[in-house]
Amino acid sequence: MGVEAVTVAGVGMHPWGKWGENFVTYGVAAARAALADAGIEWSDVGFVAGADTMRNGYPGYVAGATFAQALGWTGIPVTSAYGACASGAMALEAARQRILAGLCDVALVVGADTTPKGFLKPNAGERTDDPDWLRFHLLGATNPTYFALYARRRMELFGATPQDFTAVKVKNAAHGLSNPNARYRKKVTAADVDASPLVASPLRLLDICATSDGGAAVVLTSTDYARKRLADSPKVDIAAISTITPTFPNTVIEMPEFATDSAAGIAAPQRTFKQAIGHAAYEQAGISPEDVGVAEVYDLSTALELDWYEDLGFCEQGQAEQLLRDGAPPSAGAYP
Amino acid sequence: MSTATTRRRPAVEGWFTMPEPGTGESPHLIGTRCAGSGTFFFPPERVMSRAPGFAGSQLEEVLLSNRGRLWSWTDAQYQPPPPYVPVSDPHEPFCIAAVELEAEQMVVLGQVRAGVSVDDLELGMEMELVLDPCGSNTTTTRARTSRWSCGSGYRCATQGKQATATTGRPSDGGRSGNRCRRGHAPMGQVG
């Protein structure tokens, strides 16, 4: 009998902050916590998927091997994922596919990273054919530049206000209060956001995600393995992971690009890239946005979280501010 | 530095034209066009068309429209890290524009000329491509990069600074003023 589905048997995290340690330290701490949470021995793991960014040099490029080595070589195969902020999802999907293919029963997914103070920046060296290097060199375009372009667009098209963006921050900071792994565990007021310096108009410092060090890990098993071996612990099945790419032409400007694709020759697809990401997940899971009870939405910037409400189908385009003002996301509304 | 010893070279090869000063010619971004599908690429694709189904199609070099409409904008309040080359010490905030080209149906990013603030800009306003020194101009070799300037003749564009900031011609006159009020939907779709 084939593998029906994949179960999350355990999770672990290294707190996020500025710790000054090597990324492997965070990854190993998270991995050991996840294994303990699952009640599974490292020696029972059949596959490791590591996720990391370009900021940790060679050990980061081979993150899967780095974590497996640090935990003690057992001879198992590994893979390494780098997809910027989607690295974790890519690593999860690699591990899930491995289990669905029947090649292992237990897989460990580990992601860890370190970040510099201030703006993220491209790798060193004069790389005139690297769009990430060129956007800093020619445009002075940092990551917040792109977040701010989307934010300004929301203000112009949909009447979003800086107060709406502030409300997102206040809500998310309140969630962090009770999370021991959160970077900041303090209440943030609207006045705090308004008093923070403007970085990329209309976004202020507290509208933009902080750069942090930390790590997270997940133990995945086949549902069959979980049923037989992990009967007593709480488990969650994975119904879908969406790791799609854009369909040409991608008509929304994306970091680190200088331009969108052109829609002059080939019409833009029915859904934008971000809309398609959510749609693919819903389709895979066989559900619709109305079926979602809890949503943890990407808040790379406060305004971007509002974009995602719409792209994930929680409201019509242009209605995210209303959803927020109605108190749906922060309280016990449709999407708490 | 004497201007006579100043050589102009592009900050990146093959991305934009550099008309000689005084010729009256306007600079353009250089793109390529997929002959089969009619789609455009910027930066110019040189190897193969990225339009699905047109991998074997010819790529033709074309000059992109050097005027477009403002899709969105922001500024850099803090000095970006290297390889950004500072133009002043201390850092002076500068604007970055996303400009929608009508014929090409694409949005292109560019810095906005110094002296323009975010408050000077409005959705849908006409922007014109200009060339400016890239980074410090204290050496005799001045790299040039393309920038977007508010279209001249545009009322709310730069209030006086406009006259010195752009070499553009007031071809659009007052027309753009009426259709570029804040809050108007621009061309195309947003994601």
Coordinates of C-alpha atoms in Angstrom, one line a residue:
Chain A
M1 CA 0.0 0.0 0.0
G2 CA 1.3 3.4 -0.9
V3 CA 1.8 6.3 1.5
E4 CA -1.5 8.1 2.0
A5 CA -0.3 11.4 3.5
V6 CA 2.4 13.0 5.6
T7 CA 2.1 13.9 9.3
V8 CA 3.9 16.5 11.3
A9 CA 5.1 14.5 14.2
G10 CA 7.1 17.1 16.0
V11 CA 8.2 20.7 15.9
G12 CA 11.1 22.7 17.4
M13 CA 12.5 26.1 17.4
H14 CA 15.5 28.1 18.5
P15 CA 14.3 31.6 19.7
W16 CA 14.7 34.4 17.2
G17 CA 16.9 37.4 18.1
K18 CA 20.5 38.6 17.7
W19 CA 22.5 35.9 19.3
G20 CA 25.8 36.1 17.4
E21 CA 26.1 32.3 17.1
N22 CA 26.8 30.2 14.0
F23 CA 23.6 29.2 12.1
V24 CA 24.4 25.5 12.8
T25 CA 23.9 26.1 16.5
Y26 CA 20.4 27.3 15.9
G27 CA 19.6 24.5 13.5
V28 CA 20.8 21.8 15.8
A29 CA 18.9 23.2 18.8
A30 CA 15.7 23.3 16.7
A31 CA 16.3 19.8 15.3
R32 CA 16.8 18.3 18.8
A33 CA 13.7 20.1 20.1
A34 CA 11.6 18.7 17.2
L35 CA 12.9 15.2 17.6
A36 CA 12.1 15.4 21.3
D37 CA 8.7 16.7 20.6
A38 CA 8.0 13.8 18.2
G39 CA 9.6 11.2 20.5
I40 CA 11.7 10.0 17.7
E41 CA 15.5 9.2 17.9
W42 CA 17.9 10.8 15.4
S43 CA 18.9 7.3 14.4
D44 CA 15.4 6.7 13.1
V45 CA 15.5 9.6 10.7
G46 CA 15.8 8.6 7.1
F47 CA 16.2 11.9 5.3
V48 CA 17.3 15.4 6.2
A49 CA 16.2 18.5 4.2
G50 CA 18.1 21.6 5.2
A51 CA 17.1 25.2 4.5
D52 CA 19.4 28.2 4.6
T53 CA 20.2 31.4 2.8
M54 CA 23.3 32.7 1.0
R55 CA 24.5 34.5 4.1
N56 CA 26.3 31.6 5.8
G57 CA 28.8 30.6 3.2
Y58 CA 29.7 27.1 2.1
P59 CA 28.1 25.3 5.1
G60 CA 24.9 27.2 4.3
Y61 CA 24.9 26.1 0.6
V62 CA 25.0 22.5 1.8
A63 CA 22.7 23.0 4.7
G64 CA 21.2 19.5 4.6
A65 CA 24.7 17.9 4.9
T66 CA 25.8 20.5 7.5
F67 CA 22.9 19.7 9.9
A68 CA 23.3 16.0 9.3
Q69 CA 27.0 16.2 10.1
A70 CA 26.4 18.3 13.2
L71 CA 23.8 15.8 14.5
G72 CA 26.2 12.9 13.8
W73 CA 26.5 11.2 10.4
T74 CA 24.2 8.2 10.0
G75 CA 24.6 7.7 6.3
I76 CA 21.2 9.0 5.3
P77 CA 20.6 11.0 2.2
V78 CA 20.1 14.8 2.4
T79 CA 19.0 17.7 0.3
S80 CA 19.5 21.5 0.7
A81 CA 17.1 24.2 -0.2
Y82 CA 17.6 27.8 -1.0
G83 CA 14.6 29.8 -2.1
A84 CA 15.0 33.0 -0.2
C85 CA 12.0 33.4 2.2
A86 CA 10.5 30.2 0.7
S87 CA 13.5 28.1 1.6
G88 CA 11.6 26.4 4.4
A89 CA 8.6 25.5 2.3
M90 CA 10.9 24.1 -0.4
A91 CA 12.7 21.9 2.2
L92 CA 9.4 20.8 3.7
E93 CA 8.2 19.8 0.2
A94 CA 11.3 17.9 -0.6
A95 CA 10.9 15.9 2.7
R96 CA 7.2 15.3 2.1
Q97 CA 7.8 14.0 -1.4
R98 CA 10.5 11.7 -0.1
I99 CA 7.9 10.2 2.3
L100 CA 5.1 10.1 -0.3
A101 CA 7.4 8.3 -2.6
G102 CA 7.8 5.6 0.0
L103 CA 11.6 6.1 0.3
C104 CA 11.6 6.8 4.0
D105 CA 9.2 6.9 7.0
V106 CA 10.7 9.7 8.9
A107 CA 12.3 13.0 7.6
L108 CA 13.8 15.9 9.5
V109 CA 13.4 19.4 8.0
V110 CA 15.7 22.1 9.5
G111 CA 16.0 25.7 8.6
A112 CA 18.3 28.2 10.3
D113 CA 19.8 31.6 9.5
T114 CA 21.8 34.5 10.6
T115 CA 21.3 38.1 9.4
P116 CA 23.4 41.3 9.4
K117 CA 22.3 44.4 11.2
G118 CA 20.5 46.8 8.9
F119 CA 19.7 46.2 5.2
L120 CA 20.2 42.8 3.7
K121 CA 22.6 43.1 0.9
P122 CA 24.0 41.1 -2.0
N123 CA 27.0 38.9 -1.9
A124 CA 30.4 40.7 -2.2
G125 CA 32.3 41.2 -5.4
E126 CA 31.6 43.1 -8.6
R127 CA 29.0 40.9 -10.3
T128 CA 27.6 43.0 -13.1
D129 CA 25.4 40.2 -14.5
D130 CA 23.7 39.6 -11.1
P131 CA 20.4 41.4 -10.9
D132 CA 20.6 41.4 -7.1
W133 CA 24.0 43.2 -7.3
L134 CA 22.8 45.6 -10.1
R135 CA 19.6 46.7 -8.3
F136 CA 21.7 48.0 -5.4
H137 CA 24.4 49.5 -7.6
L138 CA 22.2 51.1 -10.2
L139 CA 18.9 51.8 -8.3
G140 CA 19.9 51.8 -4.7
A141 CA 16.9 49.5 -4.3
T142 CA 16.9 47.7 -1.0
N143 CA 14.4 45.0 -0.1
P144 CA 12.1 47.6 1.6
T145 CA 12.0 49.5 -1.7
Y146 CA 9.9 46.7 -3.2
F147 CA 7.7 46.4 -0.1
A148 CA 7.1 50.1 -0.2
L149 CA 6.2 50.1 -3.9
Y150 CA 3.4 47.6 -3.1
A151 CA 2.4 49.6 0.0
R152 CA 2.1 52.9 -2.0
R153 CA 0.1 51.1 -4.6
R154 CA -2.4 49.9 -2.0
M155 CA -2.7 53.5 -0.7
E156 CA -3.4 54.8 -4.2
L157 CA -5.7 52.1 -5.5
F158 CA -7.6 51.0 -2.4
G159 CA -7.3 53.9 0.0
A160 CA -5.1 52.2 2.5
T161 CA -3.7 54.5 5.2
P162 CA -0.5 54.4 7.3
Q163 CA -2.9 53.8 10.2
D164 CA -4.0 50.5 8.6
F165 CA -0.4 49.4 8.3
T166 CA 0.2 50.4 11.9
A167 CA -2.8 48.3 13.0
V168 CA -1.1 45.2 11.4
K169 CA 2.0 45.8 13.4
V170 CA 0.2 46.4 16.7
K171 CA -1.8 43.1 16.1
N172 CA 1.3 41.0 15.2
A173 CA 3.3 42.4 18.1
A174 CA 0.5 41.4 20.5
H175 CA 0.7 37.9 19.1
G176 CA 4.4 37.8 19.8
L177 CA 3.8 38.7 23.5
S178 CA 2.9 35.1 24.4
N179 CA 5.4 33.4 22.1
P180 CA 8.7 32.5 23.9
N181 CA 10.4 32.2 20.5
A182 CA 9.4 35.6 19.2
R183 CA 12.1 38.2 18.4
Y184 CA 10.3 40.9 20.3
R185 CA 8.1 40.1 23.2
K186 CA 6.8 43.5 23.9
K187 CA 3.6 45.4 23.3
V188 CA 3.8 47.9 20.4
T189 CA 1.5 50.8 20.3
A190 CA 0.4 52.8 17.3
A191 CA 2.4 55.7 18.7
D192 CA 5.5 53.5 18.7
V193 CA 5.0 52.7 15.0
D194 CA 4.4 56.3 14.1
A195 CA 7.5 57.4 16.0
S196 CA 9.7 54.9 14.3
P197 CA 11.8 56.4 11.4
L198 CA 10.6 56.4 7.8
V199 CA 12.7 53.9 5.9
A200 CA 11.1 53.7 2.5
S201 CA 8.0 55.9 2.2
P202 CA 5.3 55.1 3.2
L203 CA 6.9 52.3 5.4
R204 CA 8.5 53.0 8.7
L205 CA 11.0 50.9 10.6
L206 CA 8.3 49.1 12.5
D207 CA 6.3 48.3 9.3
I208 CA 9.2 46.2 8.1
C209 CA 10.3 42.8 9.4
A210 CA 13.3 42.8 11.6
T211 CA 16.3 40.7 10.5
S212 CA 16.9 38.0 13.1
D213 CA 18.9 34.9 13.9
G214 CA 17.2 31.6 14.7
G215 CA 16.1 28.3 13.5
A216 CA 13.1 26.0 13.2
A217 CA 12.7 22.3 12.6
V218 CA 9.9 19.8 11.7
V219 CA 9.8 16.1 12.0
L220 CA 7.7 14.5 9.2
T221 CA 6.5 10.9 9.1
S222 CA 4.2 8.9 6.9
T223 CA 0.6 8.9 8.4
D224 CA 1.0 5.1 8.7
Y225 CA 4.2 5.4 10.8
A226 CA 2.6 8.0 13.0
R227 CA -0.5 5.8 13.5
K228 CA 1.6 2.8 14.5
R229 CA 4.5 4.3 16.4
L230 CA 3.3 7.7 17.7
A231 CA -0.2 6.9 18.9
D232 CA -0.3 9.2 21.9
S233 CA 1.1 12.5 20.7
P234 CA -0.9 15.2 18.9
K235 CA -0.3 15.2 15.2
V236 CA -1.2 17.3 12.2
D237 CA -1.4 16.0 8.6
I238 CA -0.1 18.2 5.7
A239 CA -2.9 18.6 3.1
A240 CA -0.9 20.8 0.7
I241 CA 2.3 22.6 0.2
S242 CA 2.4 25.1 -2.7
T243 CA 5.8 25.7 -4.2
I244 CA 4.8 27.0 -7.6
T245 CA 6.6 29.6 -9.7
P246 CA 5.1 32.4 -11.8
T247 CA 3.4 31.9 -15.1
F248 CA 4.7 34.1 -17.9
P249 CA 4.1 37.0 -18.1
N250 CA 4.5 37.9 -14.4
T251 CA 3.1 41.4 -14.4
V252 CA 3.9 42.4 -10.9
I253 CA 7.4 43.7 -10.1
E254 CA 9.3 41.3 -8.0
M255 CA 12.5 41.6 -6.0
P256 CA 15.3 41.7 -7.3
E257 CA 14.0 42.5 -10.8
F258 CA 14.3 45.8 -12.7
A259 CA 11.1 45.2 -14.7
T260 CA 8.1 43.0 -14.9
D261 CA 7.5 40.7 -17.8
S262 CA 5.7 42.3 -20.7
A263 CA 2.1 41.5 -21.4
A264 CA 2.3 43.0 -24.9
G265 CA 2.6 39.7 -26.7
I266 CA 1.1 37.1 -24.3
A267 CA -1.8 38.0 -22.1
A268 CA -1.3 38.0 -18.3
P269 CA -2.5 34.8 -16.6
Q270 CA -5.9 34.7 -14.9
R271 CA -4.2 34.9 -11.5
T272 CA -1.2 36.9 -10.4
F273 CA 1.7 34.9 -9.0
K274 CA 0.7 35.4 -5.4
Q275 CA -2.9 34.6 -6.1
A276 CA -1.8 31.4 -7.9
I277 CA 0.3 30.4 -4.9
G278 CA -2.8 30.3 -2.6
H279 CA -5.0 28.8 -5.3
A280 CA -2.5 25.9 -5.8
A281 CA -2.6 25.1 -2.1
Y282 CA -6.4 25.2 -1.9
E283 CA -6.7 23.0 -5.0
Q284 CA -4.2 20.5 -3.6
A285 CA -6.0 20.3 -0.3
G286 CA -9.4 20.3 -1.8
I287 CA -10.7 23.2 0.2
S288 CA -11.6 26.9 -0.4
P289 CA -10.7 30.0 1.5
E290 CA -14.0 29.9 3.4
D291 CA -12.8 26.6 5.0
V292 CA -9.8 28.2 6.6
G293 CA -10.1 28.6 10.4
V294 CA -6.6 29.9 11.3
A295 CA -4.2 31.7 9.0
E296 CA -0.7 32.7 9.7
V297 CA 0.0 35.3 7.1
Y298 CA 3.4 36.5 5.8
D299 CA 4.2 39.9 7.2
L300 CA 7.5 40.8 5.6
S301 CA 5.9 44.3 5.7
T302 CA 2.7 45.3 7.3
A303 CA 1.2 46.4 4.0
L304 CA 2.2 43.1 2.4
E305 CA 0.1 41.2 4.9
L306 CA -2.9 43.1 3.6
D307 CA -2.0 42.1 0.0
W308 CA -1.9 38.5 1.2
Y309 CA -5.4 38.6 2.7
E310 CA -6.7 39.3 -0.7
D311 CA -4.4 37.0 -2.6
L312 CA -5.3 34.1 -0.3
G313 CA -9.0 34.8 -0.9
F314 CA -10.0 35.9 2.6
C315 CA -11.6 39.0 1.0
E316 CA -12.0 40.7 -2.4
Q317 CA -9.2 42.8 -3.8
G318 CA -9.2 46.2 -2.1
Q319 CA -11.1 44.9 0.9
A320 CA -8.2 44.0 3.2
E321 CA -8.3 47.2 5.1
Q322 CA -11.9 46.8 5.8
L323 CA -11.3 43.2 7.0
L324 CA -8.7 44.6 9.3
R325 CA -10.8 47.5 10.5
D326 CA -13.7 45.1 11.2
G327 CA -11.3 43.4 13.6
A328 CA -11.4 40.0 11.8
P329 CA -7.7 39.1 11.9
P330 CA -6.8 40.1 15.5
S331 CA -9.9 38.9 17.3
A332 CA -12.2 35.9 17.1
G333 CA -13.4 36.6 13.6
A334 CA -13.4 34.4 10.5
Y335 CA -9.6 34.4 10.4
P336 CA -8.2 34.9 13.9
Chain B
M1 CA 37.4 68.7 -13.1
S2 CA 37.2 70.1 -16.6
T3 CA 34.3 68.8 -18.6
A4 CA 36.6 68.4 -21.5
T5 CA 38.3 65.5 -19.8
T6 CA 35.1 63.9 -18.7
R7 CA 34.4 60.7 -20.5
R8 CA 30.9 59.3 -20.3
R9 CA 30.5 55.5 -20.1
P10 CA 27.4 53.5 -19.2
A11 CA 27.1 52.1 -15.7
V12 CA 26.0 48.9 -17.4
E13 CA 26.6 48.0 -21.0
G14 CA 23.8 47.5 -23.4
W15 CA 20.9 48.7 -21.3
F16 CA 20.4 52.2 -22.6
T17 CA 21.4 54.5 -25.3
M18 CA 23.6 57.5 -24.6
P19 CA 23.0 60.3 -27.1
E20 CA 25.7 62.9 -27.3
P21 CA 24.7 66.1 -25.4
G22 CA 23.4 68.8 -27.7
T23 CA 22.1 66.5 -30.3
G24 CA 18.5 66.8 -29.1
E25 CA 18.1 63.1 -29.0
S26 CA 16.5 61.5 -26.0
P27 CA 17.9 58.4 -24.3
H28 CA 16.1 55.1 -24.4
L29 CA 16.3 51.9 -22.6
I30 CA 17.4 49.0 -24.9
G31 CA 15.2 46.0 -24.8
T32 CA 14.6 43.0 -27.0
R33 CA 11.4 41.9 -28.6
C34 CA 10.4 38.3 -29.3
A35 CA 9.4 38.3 -33.0
G36 CA 7.1 35.4 -32.6
S37 CA 5.0 36.4 -29.6
G38 CA 5.6 40.2 -29.7
T39 CA 6.6 40.3 -26.0
F40 CA 9.4 42.6 -24.8
F41 CA 12.3 42.0 -22.4
F42 CA 14.1 44.4 -20.2
P43 CA 16.9 44.0 -19.3
P44 CA 17.3 42.7 -22.9
E45 CA 17.3 38.9 -23.2
R46 CA 20.1 38.0 -25.7
V47 CA 20.0 34.2 -25.7
M48 CA 16.5 33.0 -26.1
S49 CA 12.9 34.3 -25.7
R50 CA 11.4 33.6 -22.3
A51 CA 7.9 33.5 -23.8
P52 CA 6.7 30.0 -23.4
G53 CA 6.4 28.3 -26.8
F54 CA 8.7 30.8 -28.5
A55 CA 12.1 29.4 -27.6
G56 CA 13.2 29.3 -31.2
S57 CA 11.8 32.8 -32.0
Q58 CA 14.1 35.6 -33.1
L59 CA 15.1 38.3 -30.6
E60 CA 15.2 41.8 -32.0
E61 CA 16.9 44.7 -30.3
V62 CA 14.4 47.6 -29.8
L63 CA 14.4 50.9 -28.1
L64 CA 11.7 51.0 -25.3
S65 CA 9.3 53.9 -24.8
N66 CA 11.1 56.6 -22.9
R67 CA 8.0 57.9 -21.4
G68 CA 5.6 56.1 -19.2
R69 CA 3.2 56.5 -16.3
L70 CA 4.0 56.3 -12.6
W71 CA 2.8 52.9 -11.3
S72 CA 4.2 53.3 -7.8
W73 CA 7.0 55.0 -6.0
T74 CA 9.0 55.2 -2.8
D75 CA 12.2 56.7 -1.5
A76 CA 15.5 55.6 0.2
Q77 CA 15.6 57.5 3.5
Y78 CA 18.7 55.6 4.5
Q79 CA 21.8 55.1 2.4
P80 CA 21.7 51.7 0.8
P81 CA 24.6 49.4 1.5
P82 CA 27.3 48.7 -1.2
P83 CA 27.4 48.1 -4.1
Y84 CA 25.3 51.3 -4.0
V85 CA 27.6 54.2 -4.7
P86 CA 26.8 57.2 -2.5
V87 CA 26.4 60.5 -4.3
S88 CA 26.6 62.7 -1.3
D89 CA 27.8 62.7 2.3
P90 CA 25.6 62.8 4.3
H91 CA 23.1 60.7 2.4
E92 CA 20.3 62.7 0.7
P93 CA 17.1 60.7 0.3
F94 CA 16.2 59.9 -3.3
C95 CA 13.0 58.5 -4.9
I96 CA 12.6 55.3 -6.8
A97 CA 9.8 55.0 -9.4
A98 CA 8.1 52.1 -11.0
V99 CA 7.0 53.3 -14.4
E100 CA 4.5 51.6 -16.7
L101 CA 5.2 51.6 -20.4
E102 CA 2.0 51.5 -22.4
A103 CA 3.2 50.0 -25.6
E104 CA 5.4 47.4 -23.9
Q105 CA 2.8 46.6 -21.2
M106 CA 5.5 46.3 -18.6
V107 CA 6.7 48.2 -15.5
V108 CA 10.3 49.3 -15.2
L109 CA 12.1 50.6 -12.1
G110 CA 14.4 53.6 -12.0
Q111 CA 15.7 56.2 -9.7
V112 CA 14.1 59.6 -9.9
R113 CA 16.3 62.6 -10.3
A114 CA 17.6 64.4 -7.3
G115 CA 15.5 67.1 -5.9
V116 CA 12.2 65.3 -6.3
S117 CA 10.5 64.1 -3.1
V118 CA 7.7 61.5 -2.7
D119 CA 5.3 64.3 -2.2
D120 CA 6.0 65.6 -5.7
L121 CA 4.9 62.3 -7.2
E122 CA 1.4 61.1 -8.1
L123 CA 0.0 57.9 -9.4
G124 CA -0.3 57.9 -13.2
M125 CA 1.9 61.0 -13.8
E126 CA 4.0 61.0 -16.9
M127 CA 7.7 60.1 -16.4
E128 CA 10.5 60.6 -18.9
L129 CA 13.8 58.7 -19.1
V130 CA 16.9 60.8 -18.5
L131 CA 20.6 60.0 -17.9
D132 CA 22.5 61.1 -14.9
P133 CA 25.9 60.3 -13.3
C134 CA 25.9 57.2 -11.3
G135 CA 27.6 57.7 -7.9
S136 CA 30.3 60.1 -7.1
N137 CA 31.4 62.4 -10.1
T138 CA 34.7 63.4 -8.7
T139 CA 36.6 61.3 -11.1
T140 CA 37.1 62.1 -14.8
T141 CA 35.3 58.9 -15.8
R142 CA 31.6 59.4 -15.1
A143 CA 29.5 56.3 -15.3
R144 CA 26.0 57.2 -16.3
T145 CA 22.9 55.4 -15.4
S146 CA 19.3 55.8 -16.5
R147 CA 16.8 57.6 -14.3
W148 CA 13.2 58.5 -14.6
S149 CA 12.3 62.2 -14.5
C150 CA 8.9 63.6 -14.1
G151 CA 7.6 64.6 -17.5
S152 CA 8.2 68.3 -18.0
G153 CA 5.2 70.5 -18.1
Y154 CA 3.5 68.4 -15.5
R155 CA 2.1 70.8 -13.0
C156 CA 2.6 68.9 -9.7
A157 CA 5.8 67.3 -10.8
T158 CA 8.5 69.3 -9.1
Q159 CA 7.4 72.9 -8.7
G160 CA 10.2 74.9 -10.2
K161 CA 12.9 72.3 -9.8
Q162 CA 11.4 70.7 -12.8
A163 CA 12.8 73.3 -15.1
T164 CA 16.3 72.4 -14.3
A165 CA 15.8 68.8 -13.6
T166 CA 14.7 67.6 -17.0
T167 CA 15.5 68.2 -20.6
G168 CA 12.2 66.9 -21.7
R169 CA 9.8 68.6 -24.0
P170 CA 6.4 69.6 -22.7
S171 CA 4.7 67.5 -25.3
D172 CA 2.1 66.3 -22.9
G173 CA 1.2 69.8 -21.8
G174 CA -1.5 70.1 -19.2
R175 CA -3.4 66.9 -20.4
S176 CA -1.7 64.7 -17.9
G177 CA -2.7 67.0 -15.1
N178 CA -6.3 66.0 -15.3
R179 CA -5.9 62.3 -15.5
C180 CA -3.3 61.8 -12.9
R181 CA -5.1 62.9 -9.8
R182 CA -4.3 60.9 -6.8
G183 CA -6.6 57.9 -6.5
H184 CA -7.2 57.4 -10.2
A185 CA -6.6 53.8 -11.3
P186 CA -3.7 53.7 -13.7
M187 CA -3.4 51.5 -16.7
G188 CA -3.1 47.8 -16.2
Q189 CA -3.7 45.5 -13.3
V190 CA -2.2 45.3 -9.9
G191 CA -1.3 42.1 -8.1

